[in-house]
XYZ file of C-alpha atoms in Angstrom:
672
model
C 112.339 93.401 110.191
C 109.861 96.078 109.032
C 106.583 96.594 108.965
C 104.907 92.856 109.600
C 100.990 94.444 109.478
C 100.370 92.549 106.728
C 101.877 88.864 107.741
C 100.012 89.600 110.976
C 96.568 90.461 109.321
C 96.749 88.009 106.647
C 97.784 84.601 108.707
C 94.227 84.999 111.205
C 91.395 82.298 110.652
C 89.364 85.229 109.954
C 91.320 86.274 106.591
C 90.920 82.621 105.865
C 94.693 82.421 107.114
C 95.690 83.310 102.936
C 99.562 82.862 103.541
C 99.269 79.339 105.110
C 96.218 78.471 102.459
C 97.665 79.674 99.525
C 101.508 78.807 99.974
C 102.140 76.073 103.235
C 104.119 78.732 105.800
C 103.680 82.216 106.623
C 106.105 85.394 105.919
C 106.264 86.380 109.541
C 107.488 82.737 110.987
C 109.813 82.050 108.439
C 111.664 84.861 108.855
C 111.986 84.303 112.300
C 112.747 80.932 111.388
C 115.780 81.672 109.079
C 116.607 84.849 112.011
C 117.401 81.878 113.969
C 118.664 79.278 112.395
C 121.818 80.856 110.869
C 121.957 83.728 113.985
C 125.720 81.692 114.750
C 126.812 81.387 111.076
C 125.926 84.920 109.573
C 127.156 86.428 113.450
C 124.019 88.177 113.952
C 124.264 89.161 117.651
C 120.722 91.052 117.649
C 117.507 91.446 115.600
C 115.462 95.033 115.730
C 111.661 95.143 114.358
C 110.672 98.720 112.673
C 106.587 98.549 114.138
C 103.502 98.109 112.349
C 103.485 94.726 114.046
C 100.139 94.367 113.247
C 97.644 95.838 111.004
C 94.300 96.685 112.739
C 95.572 97.102 116.689
C 91.802 95.967 117.732
C 92.372 92.810 115.958
C 93.004 89.687 119.143
C 93.971 87.371 116.235
C 96.666 89.502 114.675
C 97.907 89.792 117.808
C 98.725 86.460 117.928
C 100.175 85.671 114.956
C 102.463 88.591 116.087
C 103.096 86.695 119.213
C 103.822 83.627 117.492
C 106.509 85.088 115.618
C 108.190 86.741 117.522
C 108.296 84.028 120.722
C 110.162 82.027 117.786
C 113.094 84.541 118.191
C 112.959 84.183 122.178
C 112.814 79.987 122.116
C 116.097 80.867 119.271
C 117.864 82.434 122.048
C 118.100 85.742 119.196
C 117.867 89.358 121.439
C 115.161 91.524 119.155
C 113.953 95.423 120.484
C 110.396 95.769 119.165
C 108.411 99.333 118.744
C 104.912 100.510 118.275
C 103.921 101.898 115.065
C 101.232 104.108 113.593
C 98.551 100.810 113.202
C 99.815 99.441 117.039
C 98.675 102.217 118.570
C 95.074 101.800 120.485
C 93.411 103.378 123.140
C 92.765 100.574 125.777
C 94.578 100.015 128.928
C 96.649 98.740 129.247
C 97.395 99.141 124.878
C 97.399 96.173 123.045
C 100.755 96.450 122.194
C 101.912 95.960 126.377
C 99.555 93.720 126.408
C 101.327 91.809 124.185
C 105.213 92.896 124.266
C 105.246 94.425 127.464
C 108.439 95.276 129.373
C 108.608 91.941 131.182
C 109.008 89.853 128.192
C 111.512 92.206 126.490
C 113.200 91.847 129.417
C 114.063 88.347 128.452
C 116.524 89.376 126.170
C 120.001 89.612 127.624
C 120.259 92.529 125.874
C 117.463 94.757 127.098
C 118.404 98.345 129.414
C 115.050 99.659 129.595
C 111.444 100.332 129.275
C 110.002 103.820 128.741
C 106.273 102.506 129.586
C 104.096 105.794 128.808
C 101.157 104.621 126.680
C 101.362 104.694 122.623
C 105.392 105.913 123.359
C 106.174 102.619 124.602
C 110.322 102.574 124.033
C 113.287 100.829 125.126
C 116.910 99.960 124.883
C 119.707 97.395 124.454
C 122.895 96.893 124.874
C 124.294 93.851 122.124
C 128.294 93.178 122.165
C 130.069 92.211 118.692
C 133.986 92.008 118.236
C 134.545 92.750 121.618
C 132.869 96.124 121.594
C 129.292 97.202 122.739
C 126.254 98.897 121.126
C 123.466 100.704 121.828
C 119.936 100.209 120.122
C 117.579 102.849 120.956
C 113.811 101.852 119.523
C 111.816 104.736 119.938
C 108.127 104.893 119.638
C 105.704 105.965 117.101
C 106.617 110.180 116.629
C 107.898 109.513 120.222
C 106.960 112.663 121.749
C 108.904 114.985 123.816
C 108.848 113.224 127.152
C 110.048 110.061 125.402
C 112.694 112.037 123.655
C 113.941 113.220 127.279
C 114.097 109.696 128.383
C 116.243 109.115 125.464
C 118.131 111.426 126.389
C 118.772 110.283 129.678
C 120.124 106.735 128.218
C 122.487 107.842 125.654
C 123.321 110.600 129.048
C 124.448 107.303 131.066
C 126.168 105.539 128.306
C 128.276 108.358 126.520
C 130.606 106.234 124.907
C 128.491 103.785 123.219
C 127.679 103.586 119.636
C 124.113 104.367 119.211
C 121.815 102.718 115.835
C 118.337 104.631 116.182
C 115.395 102.880 114.892
C 111.895 103.948 115.543
C 109.156 103.757 113.185
C 109.027 107.180 111.122
C 112.571 108.684 110.786
C 112.697 108.993 106.556
C 110.498 109.160 103.567
C 111.000 108.655 100.141
C 109.457 110.313 96.988
C 108.154 109.518 93.661
C 112.078 108.954 91.740
C 113.261 106.768 94.897
C 115.466 109.812 97.159
C 115.497 109.370 100.719
C 115.052 112.281 103.134
C 113.860 113.106 106.219
C 109.838 112.815 106.548
C 108.061 116.191 107.040
C 106.015 115.155 109.715
C 108.204 113.834 111.731
C 111.233 112.240 110.953
C 112.953 116.323 110.439
C 112.002 117.203 114.123
C 113.771 114.070 115.255
C 117.154 114.959 113.531
C 116.990 118.385 114.460
C 116.405 118.145 117.933
C 117.967 115.046 119.025
C 119.583 112.778 116.231
C 122.097 115.791 114.823
C 122.870 116.643 118.651
C 124.132 113.423 119.739
C 127.143 112.277 118.024
C 126.768 108.788 119.431
C 123.312 108.424 116.729
C 125.861 106.782 113.645
C 122.663 104.637 112.111
C 119.176 105.011 112.620
C 116.317 102.374 110.780
C 112.945 103.124 110.348
C 109.675 101.901 107.908
C 106.295 103.550 107.401
C 106.802 104.861 104.572
C 106.493 102.556 101.556
C 110.018 101.793 99.750
C 113.466 101.399 100.511
C 116.696 103.375 100.688
C 119.269 105.080 102.423
C 120.857 108.693 102.982
C 123.667 109.693 104.580
C 123.137 113.076 106.662
C 125.789 114.952 108.698
C 125.131 115.579 112.236
C 125.950 118.643 114.735
C 129.930 117.873 115.117
C 130.277 117.088 111.337
C 130.255 113.206 111.182
C 128.009 110.878 108.909
C 124.882 109.463 109.597
C 123.308 106.463 107.454
C 119.696 106.876 107.915
C 118.400 103.744 106.390
C 114.222 103.111 105.255
C 113.242 100.003 104.548
C 109.213 98.743 104.189
C 107.814 96.329 101.771
C 104.435 95.859 102.929
C 103.426 97.499 99.006
C 105.814 94.303 97.576
C 104.147 91.801 96.492
C 101.832 89.732 99.253
C 102.294 92.407 101.701
C 106.251 92.236 101.718
C 106.569 88.571 100.762
C 109.184 87.961 103.523
C 111.503 90.141 102.214
C 114.054 91.884 105.722
C 117.174 93.689 105.720
C 120.703 92.563 107.352
C 123.078 95.340 107.664
C 126.489 94.229 107.406
C 129.800 96.330 109.673
C 132.604 95.650 108.004
C 134.643 97.049 110.299
C 138.166 96.465 108.893
C 136.863 97.549 105.552
C 135.746 100.399 106.532
C 132.313 99.413 105.216
C 128.179 99.794 105.940
C 126.123 97.836 103.374
C 122.683 96.302 103.475
C 121.178 92.973 101.806
C 117.625 92.709 101.218
C 116.680 88.961 101.281
C 112.855 87.142 101.926
C 113.503 83.517 103.655
C 109.814 83.344 102.848
C 110.221 83.327 98.721
C 113.397 80.706 99.715
C 110.676 78.037 101.287
C 107.857 78.847 99.015
C 106.841 75.243 96.638
C 108.547 76.181 93.574
C 105.608 75.444 91.237
C 103.650 78.654 92.481
C 106.825 81.183 92.508
C 106.011 83.941 89.766
C 107.457 87.223 88.575
C 107.169 89.265 91.516
C 108.477 86.603 94.129
C 112.373 88.102 94.259
C 114.655 85.941 96.888
C 117.282 89.001 96.627
C 116.229 92.121 95.179
C 118.565 93.642 93.501
C 117.756 97.279 92.942
C 120.174 99.845 93.937
C 118.167 100.562 96.920
C 117.463 97.388 98.122
C 121.125 96.290 98.860
C 123.678 98.578 98.600
C 127.108 99.858 100.819
C 128.144 103.228 102.140
C 131.996 103.768 102.698
C 132.277 104.366 106.810
C 135.847 104.533 108.884
C 134.104 102.962 112.220
C 137.575 104.348 113.688
C 137.282 108.002 113.006
C 133.563 107.956 113.423
C 133.453 106.376 117.072
C 136.826 108.658 117.749
C 134.818 111.743 119.045
C 132.681 109.806 121.821
C 134.614 106.181 121.887
C 138.393 107.125 121.512
C 139.220 103.251 122.977
C 136.961 101.750 120.404
C 138.757 99.200 117.880
C 137.643 97.324 114.981
C 138.175 94.035 116.615
C 138.898 90.449 114.810
C 140.352 91.462 110.948
C 139.728 88.019 109.146
C 135.548 87.659 109.690
C 134.357 86.504 106.625
C 131.808 88.563 104.176
C 128.482 87.865 105.759
C 126.476 89.506 103.110
C 128.091 87.152 100.541
C 128.074 83.920 102.952
C 123.822 85.210 103.543
C 123.583 85.174 99.804
C 125.129 82.151 99.536
C 122.961 79.955 102.310
C 119.338 81.939 101.052
C 120.367 80.642 97.527
C 121.533 77.227 98.356
C 118.816 74.809 96.334
C 116.491 77.761 95.452
C 114.999 77.410 91.752
C 113.937 80.497 89.864
C 110.978 80.485 88.665
C 110.662 79.330 85.222
C 107.833 82.217 84.104
C 106.247 81.134 80.633
C 105.238 83.992 78.573
C 102.091 82.530 77.178
C 100.858 81.703 73.565
C 100.985 85.019 71.179
C 97.703 85.706 69.601
C 97.258 85.009 65.809
C 94.418 87.235 65.298
C 92.096 89.280 67.044
C 89.959 86.275 67.486
C 91.899 84.068 68.809
C 90.540 84.421 73.001
C 88.359 82.326 74.415
C 84.921 83.170 74.100
C 82.443 82.484 76.885
C 79.264 81.939 75.998
C 77.948 83.830 79.257
C 79.757 87.565 78.353
C 78.058 90.145 79.797
C 80.307 93.078 78.137
C 83.013 93.206 76.028
C 84.826 96.061 75.232
C 87.232 96.283 72.573
C 89.129 99.942 71.796
C 90.713 97.878 68.686
C 87.254 98.234 66.931
C 87.121 102.423 68.224
C 84.760 104.566 65.347
C 85.141 107.636 65.015
C 82.245 109.223 62.900
C 81.522 105.743 61.846
C 84.809 104.936 60.676
C 87.559 102.565 62.238
C 89.869 104.593 64.402
C 93.674 105.301 62.806
C 97.309 105.152 64.749
C 97.369 108.589 67.030
C 93.884 109.867 66.050
C 91.958 111.551 69.406
C 89.002 110.263 69.904
C 86.441 112.892 70.285
C 82.773 113.013 71.551
C 80.343 110.870 69.947
C 83.221 108.056 69.440
C 81.835 104.655 70.125
C 84.005 101.755 71.765
C 82.180 98.667 70.241
C 80.751 95.524 72.586
C 81.827 92.927 70.676
C 79.468 90.451 72.649
C 76.146 92.580 72.691
C 74.549 96.391 72.407
C 76.305 97.936 75.446
C 78.826 100.152 73.581
C 80.322 103.066 74.945
C 80.311 106.101 73.827
C 82.404 109.265 74.340
C 81.113 111.749 76.350
C 80.939 115.326 75.481
C 83.463 117.566 77.114
C 83.424 120.026 79.892
C 80.699 118.767 81.207
C 79.165 117.411 84.840
C 82.305 119.196 86.340
C 85.248 118.397 84.179
C 86.776 121.375 82.854
C 89.597 122.208 80.031
C 88.805 118.463 78.449
C 89.685 118.230 74.583
C 89.053 115.307 71.754
C 93.510 115.263 71.633
C 93.491 113.601 75.286
C 92.453 110.174 74.342
C 94.099 108.507 71.952
C 94.020 105.408 69.715
C 97.006 103.292 69.735
C 97.659 100.040 68.220
C 100.061 99.794 71.517
C 98.498 96.604 73.127
C 99.540 94.126 75.736
C 101.089 91.184 73.689
C 98.897 88.729 75.044
C 95.226 90.565 74.345
C 94.589 89.550 71.249
C 92.877 92.782 70.605
C 94.572 95.265 67.986
C 94.394 98.601 69.726
C 94.367 100.468 73.018
C 93.216 103.764 74.336
C 95.923 106.359 75.694
C 94.552 109.039 78.232
C 96.972 111.956 78.443
C 98.175 113.863 81.256
C 95.597 115.329 83.180
C 98.147 116.485 86.074
C 97.852 119.829 84.477
C 94.089 120.289 85.638
C 92.417 117.832 87.729
C 89.685 118.041 86.587
C 90.276 117.340 83.028
C 88.567 114.636 82.488
C 87.312 112.449 79.578
C 85.375 109.378 79.764
C 83.576 106.902 77.791
C 79.965 105.718 79.213
C 77.289 103.263 78.155
C 73.866 104.189 76.967
C 71.005 104.915 79.400
C 69.192 101.533 78.125
C 72.175 99.166 77.806
C 71.359 95.940 79.354
C 74.874 95.922 81.187
C 73.554 98.813 82.983
C 71.073 96.957 85.227
C 73.511 93.693 85.354
C 73.922 92.325 89.178
C 75.892 89.274 88.752
C 74.129 87.414 91.830
C 75.745 83.683 89.783
C 79.247 85.796 90.301
C 81.635 86.889 87.989
C 84.991 87.202 86.112
C 85.732 91.143 85.084
C 89.166 91.060 82.771
C 90.791 94.261 81.671
C 94.030 95.238 80.253
C 96.195 98.170 81.367
C 99.179 100.756 81.910
C 100.136 103.441 84.067
C 101.945 105.964 82.143
C 105.611 106.573 83.093
C 104.784 110.083 84.249
C 102.499 108.694 87.004
C 103.115 110.932 90.211
C 101.570 109.842 93.479
C 101.868 113.456 94.776
C 99.403 114.218 91.568
C 97.620 111.006 90.568
C 94.763 108.934 92.222
C 92.960 107.708 89.153
C 89.751 105.561 88.300
C 90.142 103.250 84.875
C 86.444 101.652 85.030
C 83.525 102.076 86.932
C 79.802 102.338 87.267
C 78.313 104.998 87.917
C 75.529 106.258 90.745
C 76.431 106.697 94.783
C 76.579 103.731 97.083
C 73.770 105.405 98.877
C 71.134 104.790 96.329
C 71.861 101.250 97.427
C 71.486 101.315 101.051
C 71.438 103.916 103.281
C 73.789 103.062 105.854
C 76.520 101.697 103.473
C 79.992 104.216 104.935
C 81.292 106.756 101.766
C 77.799 106.516 100.387
C 79.174 109.059 97.356
C 81.508 106.784 95.983
C 80.460 104.116 93.024
C 78.985 100.797 93.352
C 81.693 100.090 91.506
C 85.023 100.937 90.536
C 88.933 100.094 89.697
C 90.987 102.784 90.191
C 95.066 103.276 90.977
C 95.532 104.642 94.231
C 98.882 107.491 95.025
C 100.805 104.248 96.028
C 100.544 102.311 92.660
C 97.625 99.924 94.443
C 95.187 98.468 92.198
C 91.740 99.118 94.012
C 88.717 96.862 92.803
C 85.540 98.293 94.973
C 82.260 97.035 94.811
C 79.058 96.746 96.649
C 78.105 93.158 96.927
C 74.599 91.901 96.336
C 75.004 89.164 99.014
C 77.486 88.735 102.028
C 79.442 91.494 102.995
C 76.889 94.288 101.644
C 78.534 97.391 102.529
C 81.597 97.626 100.617
C 84.686 96.065 100.279
C 88.315 96.144 98.481
C 90.431 94.447 96.892
C 94.018 95.597 96.923
C 97.325 94.796 94.984
C 100.839 95.294 95.476
C 102.703 98.461 94.088
C 102.202 97.574 90.064
C 104.789 98.766 88.105
C 104.612 101.820 86.162
C 104.799 101.863 81.738
C 104.071 98.458 81.819
C 101.337 96.358 80.227
C 99.119 94.746 83.579
C 96.641 92.108 83.205
C 94.019 92.352 85.696
C 91.437 89.788 86.296
C 89.251 89.849 89.350
C 86.994 86.777 89.736
C 84.058 86.246 92.194
C 83.108 83.084 92.811
C 79.843 81.883 94.515
C 81.015 78.558 95.911
C 83.811 80.022 97.737
C 81.917 83.772 98.067
C 85.324 85.811 97.284
C 86.582 87.484 95.454
C 90.075 87.328 94.186
C 92.286 89.834 92.289
C 95.097 88.450 89.760
C 97.465 90.607 88.495
C 99.140 89.243 85.315
C 98.185 85.685 86.383
C 99.311 86.195 90.161
C 97.158 85.948 93.270
C 97.231 88.954 95.350
C 96.790 89.210 99.124
C 94.398 91.415 99.987
C 91.492 89.926 98.715
C 87.870 89.788 100.345
C 85.690 87.499 102.099
C 81.891 86.958 101.860
C 81.130 89.135 99.129
C 79.248 87.690 96.046
C 77.866 90.124 93.286
C 77.763 93.686 92.053
C 75.108 95.683 92.994
C 73.918 98.341 91.085
C 71.561 101.337 90.715
C 71.020 100.796 87.210
C 72.946 104.208 85.806
C 75.764 103.825 82.905
C 79.159 102.382 83.154
C 82.235 104.266 82.401
C 86.029 103.953 81.444
C 88.504 106.474 82.180
C 87.618 108.020 85.119
C 86.340 106.869 88.964
C 82.911 108.523 90.317
C 82.117 110.456 93.247
C 79.052 112.544 94.423
C 77.577 111.350 90.889
C 80.217 113.126 88.758
C 83.057 111.517 86.973
C 86.585 111.673 89.069
C 90.168 110.859 89.261
C 90.676 111.244 85.210
C 92.655 108.208 84.225
C 96.009 108.633 82.814
C 98.326 105.680 80.864
C 96.441 103.047 78.691
C 93.257 101.387 78.679
C 92.714 98.078 76.907
C 89.932 95.620 75.670
C 87.459 94.972 78.968
C 85.170 92.223 79.823
C 82.911 91.192 82.632
C 80.913 87.618 82.095
C 78.694 86.050 84.577
C 80.810 83.355 86.699
C 84.283 82.308 88.006
C 86.257 81.472 84.901
C 89.817 79.740 85.024
C 93.224 81.281 83.669
C 92.565 78.633 80.882
C 89.374 81.116 79.902
C 90.908 84.479 80.513
C 91.687 87.093 77.268
C 95.379 85.789 77.865
C 93.995 81.991 76.686
C 94.215 81.244 72.790
C 90.903 79.907 71.579
C 92.503 76.688 70.316
C 93.714 76.529 74.541
C 89.903 77.156 75.863
C 87.979 73.949 77.070
C 83.800 74.173 77.394
C 82.293 77.246 78.208
C 82.488 76.527 83.002
C 79.169 75.807 84.145
C 77.196 78.753 85.459
C 77.099 79.284 89.642
C 75.919 76.556 91.471
C 77.697 73.503 89.414
C 81.560 73.825 89.169
C 83.700 76.438 88.028
C 86.018 77.861 90.981
C 88.988 79.169 90.739
C 91.840 78.362 92.971
C 94.254 81.096 94.279
C 97.352 78.542 93.065
C 95.405 78.274 89.870
C 98.123 78.278 86.812
C 97.996 82.452 85.624
C 99.361 83.202 82.287
C 102.063 86.234 82.711
C 102.933 89.180 81.529
C 106.058 90.377 78.252
C 108.034 91.756 81.037
C 108.500 88.530 83.137
C 108.980 86.490 79.399
C 111.518 88.857 78.445
C 113.525 88.438 81.705
C 114.797 84.483 81.134
C 115.393 85.247 77.176
C 118.793 84.634 76.280
C 120.483 86.526 73.246
C 119.760 83.815 70.181
C 117.160 83.210 67.656
C 114.079 82.723 68.131
C 111.387 81.892 65.441
C 108.258 83.969 65.264
C 105.385 82.998 63.146
C 105.038 85.348 60.529
C 101.702 86.976 61.259
C 100.941 90.985 61.023
C 99.566 92.010 64.517
C 100.877 94.808 66.463
C 101.551 92.840 69.780
C 103.913 90.386 67.862
C 105.542 93.314 66.232
C 105.743 94.813 69.783
C 107.464 91.356 70.814
C 109.645 91.511 67.882
C 110.977 94.830 68.861
C 111.323 94.239 72.218
C 113.293 90.554 71.742
C 115.569 93.020 69.212
C 116.463 94.846 72.113
C 117.482 91.594 74.007
C 119.894 90.883 71.480
C 118.126 88.087 70.204
C 118.091 87.457 66.325
C 114.687 86.845 64.680
C-alpha cells in the first residue's frame, strides 16, 4: 500500500470529505476492504504499507482516517507492517505516528517480531509463512539513522536463514525518462552500508518519489536484488486507489508486480473518466522479472524449497476478480466546432484572449511566424488586448522574436483557429517572452467578488524536464504583499496558473473573501505533448474553487475562498511572476483563454458548442452552481481510445482542429 497521504487528507471533515462527497466511498478504506475480502482467494499472507500514512502529521483528522482504514485489515485478520514516511514525522512526544500506530498495536499482528521505538525512527520486523517457508519483512523508518540500522542488522543477524523483504519510505527514485535509480539523498547510502552487505535481502519496496517501476542491482555477494518503487500520489485523485500485488511464482522462477485499483472498481460508473485506470498497463506498473529462488537463497538458506507447484496464477486471478462486473467508462469526445464562433458566448465575460486573432504589425499572423514585440492577442470580448513585451527587459536575457511561434495546432474542442508556442527556455532560464495587458485595461482591477470561471487550453511540450522547468502560463502581475503585509510569500503574484516540476497544474490565488492569505489548487501529474482544457470554477454559493482538467474534477481543491484579489497591475501570458518581475518562462503552447464572472456549468465552457449552450447563467446569489460530478467535455486522446478501425464520416468543414482530428484518426486505421 504506497503513500496513502492524500487519501487520509481528503477524507476528513476539514477538507469537505471530498472522496465520500464525490464518489460515496474512500480509496484508503476501499483498498483495505478489497484486500481483506480476497486475501484467502489470492493467497495473500502479508501486506506492507510504504509510509506517508498521512499528509499533515499535525492534523488529528487525517490520523483518524488512517486509523480506521488500517483497522479494516486488523478486523479482517490480515497481517501487515507499517512505517513512518517524511509526512508522518512530528515533534510531539510520543510522536503522532506512535500515538496511532504503537508497538502494542503492531503486536496484534501474528507476524510481529519487534519494534524499534526511537522517535521518528520507528521501525519493526515481521515474519510470515507462505508455502511452508518463512520470510522476514523489515520495515525501516524514513531515512533510518545509524542507530536504527544497527538494530536492523541485529534482527538479520538473529535470523540468518530467512529471505528478507526490506520496506522503507525512500530507497529508489525515478528520472524524467521513467528510469529507476537508488536515491542520492538516502537510497544509495542504504544500499552501500546495509542492503548490499546482507545477502538475505532480495527485494526492497519503497515510495516517496512519484512514479513506479523497478531495477535489479547486484549485491556484494554477486546476487540480484530487485528494488521496487511504487508511489501513485501524483496520479489522478491522489493515487486513485492504486496498490501493488507482488506474486512469487516459486516454481516458475519469476517475481511479478500487478498494479490495480479496488477504488476505481467501486466508483459509480457514470463518474468514471479518462484518468480512471482499473489496471494500468504501463511497463512500469505491471511487470515481471526472472528469479531462481532456490539458487538465489542457497547461500544463506540451503534447505529452502519452493513448496506446492500447482498453485494458480494469482496475478491473473486478481485481474479477473477486479474486472468482474466492471464496465470501462464510455468517453464522449464532444462535438467538434464548426467554425471559430462555435462556442457558448457568455454575457458576463470579463476577457477572452484568442491567439487565432493574433496581429503582427497590424495584419493577421501566419502559420510558423515568430510573434515579435508589439504583436497583439486581441480580447474578443472587450478592450483588454495582450501585447508582446519588448525583448530583454525586466530581467529577461537573450529573448528573440522567434521564441514565440504562431501555429494552427489547437485543442480539437477549441473553436479558436490557432495557438502560440513558446520554445524551450532551458538553455537560458531567464529567456523570458511574455504578453501583457496595457496599464489601463479594465481586467487589471477586476476582483470577481461574484465568483469566476477561468478557462484556458494548454499543452506542455514533450521536452519538458522537471529538473529544468517550473513554468508559468498565465499570471496577474504585482506582489501579494501589496494586498496585505501578513500574506505568506508576499513576493508571489496575486494569481497564477503554473506547472510544477512534477507536472502538476497549480492555480494559486489570493481571494477577496474567506481565506485571504493565499491558496492553491493542485492537479495530478498531467501528460506531456497533449492538449488540456483547464477550467477553474469559483462558486460563491459553495464558497469553493474547483479545478477540472479535460472535464475531470481534480482532488486538491480549495474551500472558503471567493474572488480574485488584485493590485491593479497587468495580466501576463507566457510566464509567472516573482518579486514584481516575470519569471519561470512557459515551454509549450497556450490557446484561447477566457475569464467570466460567476460559476459556469460545463455546457457553457469553451469546449461546448454554441447550439448546445443554455441561457446565460444568473449572477452570484441566484443559481449557477457547478457540482463536482458535473459532466465534463473530455479531450481528443481519451476519445481516440475508444475508436475502432473502421469508417467515420466527418463534416466537410475547413477548420484546423478538424484537419488534425482527421490525421489522428487515420493513424488509428480509420477510413474517412
